[in-house]
PDB file of C-alpha atoms in Angstrom:
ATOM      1  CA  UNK A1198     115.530 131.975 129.263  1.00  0.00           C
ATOM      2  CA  UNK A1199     117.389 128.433 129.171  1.00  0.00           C
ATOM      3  CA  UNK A1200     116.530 125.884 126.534  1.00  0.00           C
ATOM      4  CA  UNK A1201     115.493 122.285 127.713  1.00  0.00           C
ATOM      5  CA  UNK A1202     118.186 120.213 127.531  1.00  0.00           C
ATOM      6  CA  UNK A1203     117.871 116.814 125.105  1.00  0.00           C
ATOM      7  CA  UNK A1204     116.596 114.026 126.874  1.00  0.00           C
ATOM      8  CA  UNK A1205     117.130 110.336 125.513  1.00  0.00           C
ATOM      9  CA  UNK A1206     113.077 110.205 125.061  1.00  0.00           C
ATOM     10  CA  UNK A1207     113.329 113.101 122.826  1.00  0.00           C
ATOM     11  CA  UNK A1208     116.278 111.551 120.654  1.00  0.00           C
ATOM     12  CA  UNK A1209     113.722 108.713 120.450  1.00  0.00           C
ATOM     13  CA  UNK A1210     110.768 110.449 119.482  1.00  0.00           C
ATOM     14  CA  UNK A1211     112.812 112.464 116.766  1.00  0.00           C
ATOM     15  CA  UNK A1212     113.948 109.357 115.424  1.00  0.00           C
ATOM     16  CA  UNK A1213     111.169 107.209 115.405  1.00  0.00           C
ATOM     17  CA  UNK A1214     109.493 110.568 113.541  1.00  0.00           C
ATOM     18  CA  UNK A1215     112.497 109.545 110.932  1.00  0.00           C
ATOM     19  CA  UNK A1216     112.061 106.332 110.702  1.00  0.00           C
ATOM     20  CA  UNK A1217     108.246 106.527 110.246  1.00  0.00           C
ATOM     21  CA  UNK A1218     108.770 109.137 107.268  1.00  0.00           C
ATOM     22  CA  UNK A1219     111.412 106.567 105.929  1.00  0.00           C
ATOM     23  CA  UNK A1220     109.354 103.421 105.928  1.00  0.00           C
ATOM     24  CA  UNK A1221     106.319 105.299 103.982  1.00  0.00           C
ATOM     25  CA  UNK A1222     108.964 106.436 101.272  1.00  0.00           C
ATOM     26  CA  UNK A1223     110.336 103.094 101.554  1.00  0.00           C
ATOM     27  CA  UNK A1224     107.042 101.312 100.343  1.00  0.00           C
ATOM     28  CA  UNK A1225     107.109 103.867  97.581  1.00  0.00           C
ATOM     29  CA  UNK A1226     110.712 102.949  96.210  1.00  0.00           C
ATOM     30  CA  UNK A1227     109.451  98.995  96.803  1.00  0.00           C
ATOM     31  CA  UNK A1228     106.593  99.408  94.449  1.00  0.00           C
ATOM     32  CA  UNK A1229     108.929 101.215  91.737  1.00  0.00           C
ATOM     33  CA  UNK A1230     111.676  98.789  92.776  1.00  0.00           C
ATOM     34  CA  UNK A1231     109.386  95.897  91.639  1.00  0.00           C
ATOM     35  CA  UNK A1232     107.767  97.768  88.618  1.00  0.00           C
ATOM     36  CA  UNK A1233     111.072  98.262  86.881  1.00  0.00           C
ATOM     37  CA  UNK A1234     113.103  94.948  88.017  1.00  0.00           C
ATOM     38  CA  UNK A1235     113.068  92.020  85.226  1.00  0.00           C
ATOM     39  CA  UNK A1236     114.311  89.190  87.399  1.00  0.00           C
ATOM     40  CA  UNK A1237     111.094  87.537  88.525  1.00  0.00           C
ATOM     41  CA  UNK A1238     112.988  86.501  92.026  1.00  0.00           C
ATOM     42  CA  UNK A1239     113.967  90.216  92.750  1.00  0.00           C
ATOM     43  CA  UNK A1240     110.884  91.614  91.800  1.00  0.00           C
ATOM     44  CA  UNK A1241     109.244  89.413  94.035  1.00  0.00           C
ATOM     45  CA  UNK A1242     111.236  90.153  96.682  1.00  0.00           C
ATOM     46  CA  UNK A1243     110.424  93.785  96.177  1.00  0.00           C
ATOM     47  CA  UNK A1244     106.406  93.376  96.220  1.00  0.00           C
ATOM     48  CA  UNK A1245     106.672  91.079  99.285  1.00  0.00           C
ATOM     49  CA  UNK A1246     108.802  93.805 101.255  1.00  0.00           C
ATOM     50  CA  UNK A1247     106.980  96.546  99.977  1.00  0.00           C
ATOM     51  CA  UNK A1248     103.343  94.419 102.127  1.00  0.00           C
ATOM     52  CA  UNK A1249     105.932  94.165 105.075  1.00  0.00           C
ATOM     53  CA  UNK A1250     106.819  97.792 104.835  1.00  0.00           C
ATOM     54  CA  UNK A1251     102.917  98.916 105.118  1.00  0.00           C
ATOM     55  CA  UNK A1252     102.534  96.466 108.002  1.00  0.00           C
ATOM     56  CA  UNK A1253     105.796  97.913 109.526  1.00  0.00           C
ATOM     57  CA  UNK A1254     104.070 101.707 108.869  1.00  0.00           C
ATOM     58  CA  UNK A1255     101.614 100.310 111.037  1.00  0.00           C
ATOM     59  CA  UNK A1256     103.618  98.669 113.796  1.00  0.00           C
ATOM     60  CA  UNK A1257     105.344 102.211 113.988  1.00  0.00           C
ATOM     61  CA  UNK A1258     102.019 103.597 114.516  1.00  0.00           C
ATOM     62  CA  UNK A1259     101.585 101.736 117.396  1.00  0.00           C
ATOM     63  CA  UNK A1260     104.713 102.426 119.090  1.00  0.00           C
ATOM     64  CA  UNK A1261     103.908 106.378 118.734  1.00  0.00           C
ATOM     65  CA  UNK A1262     100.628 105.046 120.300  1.00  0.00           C
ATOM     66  CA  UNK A1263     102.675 103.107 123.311  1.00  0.00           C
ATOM     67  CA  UNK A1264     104.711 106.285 123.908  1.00  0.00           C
ATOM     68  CA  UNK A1265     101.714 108.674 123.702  1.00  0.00           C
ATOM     69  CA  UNK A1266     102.803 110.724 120.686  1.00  0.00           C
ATOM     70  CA  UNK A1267     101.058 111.603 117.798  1.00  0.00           C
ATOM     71  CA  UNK A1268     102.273 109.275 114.756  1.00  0.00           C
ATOM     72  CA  UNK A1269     104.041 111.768 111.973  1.00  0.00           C
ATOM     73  CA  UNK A1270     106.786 111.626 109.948  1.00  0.00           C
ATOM     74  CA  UNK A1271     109.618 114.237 110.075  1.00  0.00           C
ATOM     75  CA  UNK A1272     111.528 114.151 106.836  1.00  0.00           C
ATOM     76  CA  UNK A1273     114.533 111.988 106.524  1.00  0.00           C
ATOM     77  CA  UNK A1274     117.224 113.492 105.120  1.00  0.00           C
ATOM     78  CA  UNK A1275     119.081 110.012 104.323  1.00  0.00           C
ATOM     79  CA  UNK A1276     116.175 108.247 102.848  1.00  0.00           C
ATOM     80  CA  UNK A1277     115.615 111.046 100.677  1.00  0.00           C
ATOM     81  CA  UNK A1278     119.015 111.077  99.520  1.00  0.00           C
ATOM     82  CA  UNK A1279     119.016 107.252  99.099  1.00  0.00           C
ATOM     83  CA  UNK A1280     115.871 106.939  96.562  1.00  0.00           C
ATOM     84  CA  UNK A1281     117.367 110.096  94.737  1.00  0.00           C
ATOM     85  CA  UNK A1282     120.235 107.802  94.333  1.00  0.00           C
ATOM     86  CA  UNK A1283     117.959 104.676  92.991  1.00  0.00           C
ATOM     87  CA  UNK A1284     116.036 107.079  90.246  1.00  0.00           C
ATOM     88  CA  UNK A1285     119.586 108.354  88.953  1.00  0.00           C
ATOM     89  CA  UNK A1286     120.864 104.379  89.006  1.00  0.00           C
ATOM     90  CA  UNK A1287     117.913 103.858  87.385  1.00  0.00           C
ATOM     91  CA  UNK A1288     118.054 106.249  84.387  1.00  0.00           C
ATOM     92  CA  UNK A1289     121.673 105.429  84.040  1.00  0.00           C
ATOM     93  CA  UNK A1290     121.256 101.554  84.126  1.00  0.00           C
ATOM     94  CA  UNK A1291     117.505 100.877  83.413  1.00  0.00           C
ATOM     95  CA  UNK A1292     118.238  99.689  80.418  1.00  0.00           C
ATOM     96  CA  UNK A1293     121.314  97.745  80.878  1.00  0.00           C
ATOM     97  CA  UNK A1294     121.764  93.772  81.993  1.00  0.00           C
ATOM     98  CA  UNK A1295     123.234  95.078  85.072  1.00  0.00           C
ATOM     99  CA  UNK A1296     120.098  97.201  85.858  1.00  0.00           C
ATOM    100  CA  UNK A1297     118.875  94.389  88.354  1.00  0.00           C
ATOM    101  CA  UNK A1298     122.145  94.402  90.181  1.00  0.00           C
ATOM    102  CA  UNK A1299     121.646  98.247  90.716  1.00  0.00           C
ATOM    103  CA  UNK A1300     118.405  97.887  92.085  1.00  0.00           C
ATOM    104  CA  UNK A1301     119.427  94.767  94.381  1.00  0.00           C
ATOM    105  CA  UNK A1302     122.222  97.098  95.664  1.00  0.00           C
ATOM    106  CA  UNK A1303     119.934 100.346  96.258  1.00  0.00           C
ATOM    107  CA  UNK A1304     117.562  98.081  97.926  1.00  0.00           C
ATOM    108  CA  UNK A1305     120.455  96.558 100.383  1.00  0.00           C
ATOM    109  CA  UNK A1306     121.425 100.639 101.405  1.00  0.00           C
ATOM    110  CA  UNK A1307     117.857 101.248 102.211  1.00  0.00           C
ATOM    111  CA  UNK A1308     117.746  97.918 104.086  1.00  0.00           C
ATOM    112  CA  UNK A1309     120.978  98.970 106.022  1.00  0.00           C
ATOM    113  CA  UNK A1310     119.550 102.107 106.885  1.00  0.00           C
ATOM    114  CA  UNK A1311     116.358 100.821 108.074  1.00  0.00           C
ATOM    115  CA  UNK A1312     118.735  98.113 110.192  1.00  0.00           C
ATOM    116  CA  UNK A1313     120.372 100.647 111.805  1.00  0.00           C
ATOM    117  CA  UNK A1314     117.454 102.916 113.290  1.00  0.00           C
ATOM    118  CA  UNK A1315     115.439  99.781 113.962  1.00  0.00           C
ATOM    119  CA  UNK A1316     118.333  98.188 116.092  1.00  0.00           C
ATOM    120  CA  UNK A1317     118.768 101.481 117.726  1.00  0.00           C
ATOM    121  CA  UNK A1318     115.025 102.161 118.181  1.00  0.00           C
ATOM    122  CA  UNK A1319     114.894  98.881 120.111  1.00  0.00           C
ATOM    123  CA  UNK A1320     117.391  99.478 122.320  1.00  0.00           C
ATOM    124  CA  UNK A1321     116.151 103.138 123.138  1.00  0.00           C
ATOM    125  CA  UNK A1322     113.129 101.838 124.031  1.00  0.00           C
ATOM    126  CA  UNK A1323     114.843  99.413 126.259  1.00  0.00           C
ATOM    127  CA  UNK A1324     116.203 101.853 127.911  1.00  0.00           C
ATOM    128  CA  UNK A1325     113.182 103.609 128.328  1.00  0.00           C
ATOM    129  CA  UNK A1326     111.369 100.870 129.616  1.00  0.00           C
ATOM    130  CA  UNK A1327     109.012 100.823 126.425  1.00  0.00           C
ATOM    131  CA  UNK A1328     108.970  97.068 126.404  1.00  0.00           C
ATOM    132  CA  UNK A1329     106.107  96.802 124.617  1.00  0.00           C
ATOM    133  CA  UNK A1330     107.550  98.903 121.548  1.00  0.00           C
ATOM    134  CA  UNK A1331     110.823  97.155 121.894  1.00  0.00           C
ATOM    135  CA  UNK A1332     108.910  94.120 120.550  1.00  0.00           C
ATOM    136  CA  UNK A1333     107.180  95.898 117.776  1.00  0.00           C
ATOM    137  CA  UNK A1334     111.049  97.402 116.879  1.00  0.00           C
ATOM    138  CA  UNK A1335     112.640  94.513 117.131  1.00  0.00           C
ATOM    139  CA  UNK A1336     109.639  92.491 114.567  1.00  0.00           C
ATOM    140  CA  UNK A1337     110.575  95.139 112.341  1.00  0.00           C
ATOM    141  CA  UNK A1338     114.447  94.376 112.868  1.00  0.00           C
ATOM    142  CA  UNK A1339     114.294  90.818 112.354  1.00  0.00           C
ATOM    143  CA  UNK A1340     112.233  91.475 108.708  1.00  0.00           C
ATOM    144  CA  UNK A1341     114.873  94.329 107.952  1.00  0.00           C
ATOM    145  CA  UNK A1342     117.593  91.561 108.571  1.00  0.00           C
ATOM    146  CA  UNK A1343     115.805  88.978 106.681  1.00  0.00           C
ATOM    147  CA  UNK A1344     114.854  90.516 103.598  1.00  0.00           C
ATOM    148  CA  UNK A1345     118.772  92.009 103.778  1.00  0.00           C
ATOM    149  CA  UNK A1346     120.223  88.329 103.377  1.00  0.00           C
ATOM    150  CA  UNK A1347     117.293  87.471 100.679  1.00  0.00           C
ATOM    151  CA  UNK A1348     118.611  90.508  98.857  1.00  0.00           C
ATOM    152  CA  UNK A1349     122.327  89.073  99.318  1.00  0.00           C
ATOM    153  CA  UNK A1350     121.216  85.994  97.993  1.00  0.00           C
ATOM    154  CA  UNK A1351     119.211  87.019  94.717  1.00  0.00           C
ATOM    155  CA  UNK A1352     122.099  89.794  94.417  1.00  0.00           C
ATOM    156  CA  UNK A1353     124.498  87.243  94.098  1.00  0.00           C
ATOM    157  CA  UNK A1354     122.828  84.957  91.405  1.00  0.00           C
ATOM    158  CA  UNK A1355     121.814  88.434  89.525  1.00  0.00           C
ATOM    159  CA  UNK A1356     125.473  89.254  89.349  1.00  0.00           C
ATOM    160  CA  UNK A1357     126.982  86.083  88.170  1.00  0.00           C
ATOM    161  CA  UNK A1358     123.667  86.169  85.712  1.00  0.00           C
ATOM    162  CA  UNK A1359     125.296  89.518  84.619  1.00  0.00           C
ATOM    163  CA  UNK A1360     128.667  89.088  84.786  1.00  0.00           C
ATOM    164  CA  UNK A1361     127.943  86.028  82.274  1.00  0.00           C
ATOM    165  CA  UNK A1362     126.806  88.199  79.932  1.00  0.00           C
ATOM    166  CA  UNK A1363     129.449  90.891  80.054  1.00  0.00           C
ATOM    167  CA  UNK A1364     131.971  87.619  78.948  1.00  0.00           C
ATOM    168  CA  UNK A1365     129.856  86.797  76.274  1.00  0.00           C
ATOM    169  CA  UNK A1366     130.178  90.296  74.949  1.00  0.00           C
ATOM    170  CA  UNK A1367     133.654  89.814  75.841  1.00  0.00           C
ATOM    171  CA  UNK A1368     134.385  87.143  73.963  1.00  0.00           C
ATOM    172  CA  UNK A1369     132.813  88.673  71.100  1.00  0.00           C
ATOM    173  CA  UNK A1370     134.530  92.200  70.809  1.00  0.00           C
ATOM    174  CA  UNK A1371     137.865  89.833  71.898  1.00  0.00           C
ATOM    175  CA  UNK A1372     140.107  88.426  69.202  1.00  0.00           C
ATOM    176  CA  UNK A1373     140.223  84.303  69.208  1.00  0.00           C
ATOM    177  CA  UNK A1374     142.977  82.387  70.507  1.00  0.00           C
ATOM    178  CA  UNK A1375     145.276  82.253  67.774  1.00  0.00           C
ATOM    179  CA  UNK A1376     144.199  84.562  65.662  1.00  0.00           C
ATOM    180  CA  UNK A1377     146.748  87.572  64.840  1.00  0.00           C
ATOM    181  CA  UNK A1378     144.928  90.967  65.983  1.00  0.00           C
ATOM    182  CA  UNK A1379     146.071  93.921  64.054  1.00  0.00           C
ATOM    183  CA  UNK A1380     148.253  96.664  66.050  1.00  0.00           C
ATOM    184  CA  UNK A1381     147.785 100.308  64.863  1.00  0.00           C
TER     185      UNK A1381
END
């Protein structure tokens, strides 16, 4: 008996069942993202994504709707892998002044993630003359890119916040300008 060959609807479905299991896991990681960040601006910025990420669960529902599938998740492999990654950052840095920049950067990988499979989502759906989910996908796209550059932007003040204090402790364990340090 010969298997069914792969269509490009089927390589949709599959991946929109990905990216459905993502986003829930995503709103997950937000809420612990937000819990355990100190910078007011970042954890912000974690509670606000983690709304959009329900109301993206949602829009995804619809879509399965538009395509007349049932709406379940198949587990993702990738966003599994990427919040294992956050909890080890997280033991390893959570108490450290850098522990902020860790969790700005695990955020940003999820965010790329998400990027790609919403970009590609949309344009399957193009393709498959789903117009009305191509919206929904590409709503979800445009937050995805948004909250990516937000993340940029309170990364980058984070860091130099960070960075500041590393020279301080620099400065401390270094010996002053003209001062003889010992040589063993």
């Amino acid at each position: 008996m010969a298997t069914k060959q792969k269509t490009l609807q089927d390589a949709f479905y599959e991946t929109l069942k990905d990216v459905y299991y993502a986003e829930r896991q995503s709103v997950r990681a937000l809420k612990k993202s937000a819990k355990a960040a100190e910078h007011d601006e970042l954890r912000q910025a974690f509670e606000t994504h983690a709304e959009e990420s329900a109301n993206q669960v949602e829009r995804l529902q619809q879509v399965f709707e538009i395509i007349g599938k049932p709406a379940r998740g198949k587990t993702c492999e990738a966003m599994q892998g990427l919040t294992s990654e956050m909890e080890e950052d997280l033991e390893d840095f959570g108490d450290s002044p850098a522990a902020d920049a860790v969790l700005a950067a695990c955020a940003q990988a999820v965010e790329h993630y998400e990027i790609a499979r919403y970009g590609t989502l949309k344009t399957w759906a193009i393709q498959l003359g789903y117009g009305d989910a191509a919206k929904l996908l590409d709503e979800t796209l445009q937050e995805e890119k948004k909250t990516d550059q937000l993340l940029s932007e309170i990364a980058e003040r984070i860091n130099t916040e960070g960075s500041e204090a590393d020279d301080d402790q620099a400065e401390k364990a270094a010996p002053r300008k003209g001062s003889k340090a010992k040589v063993a």
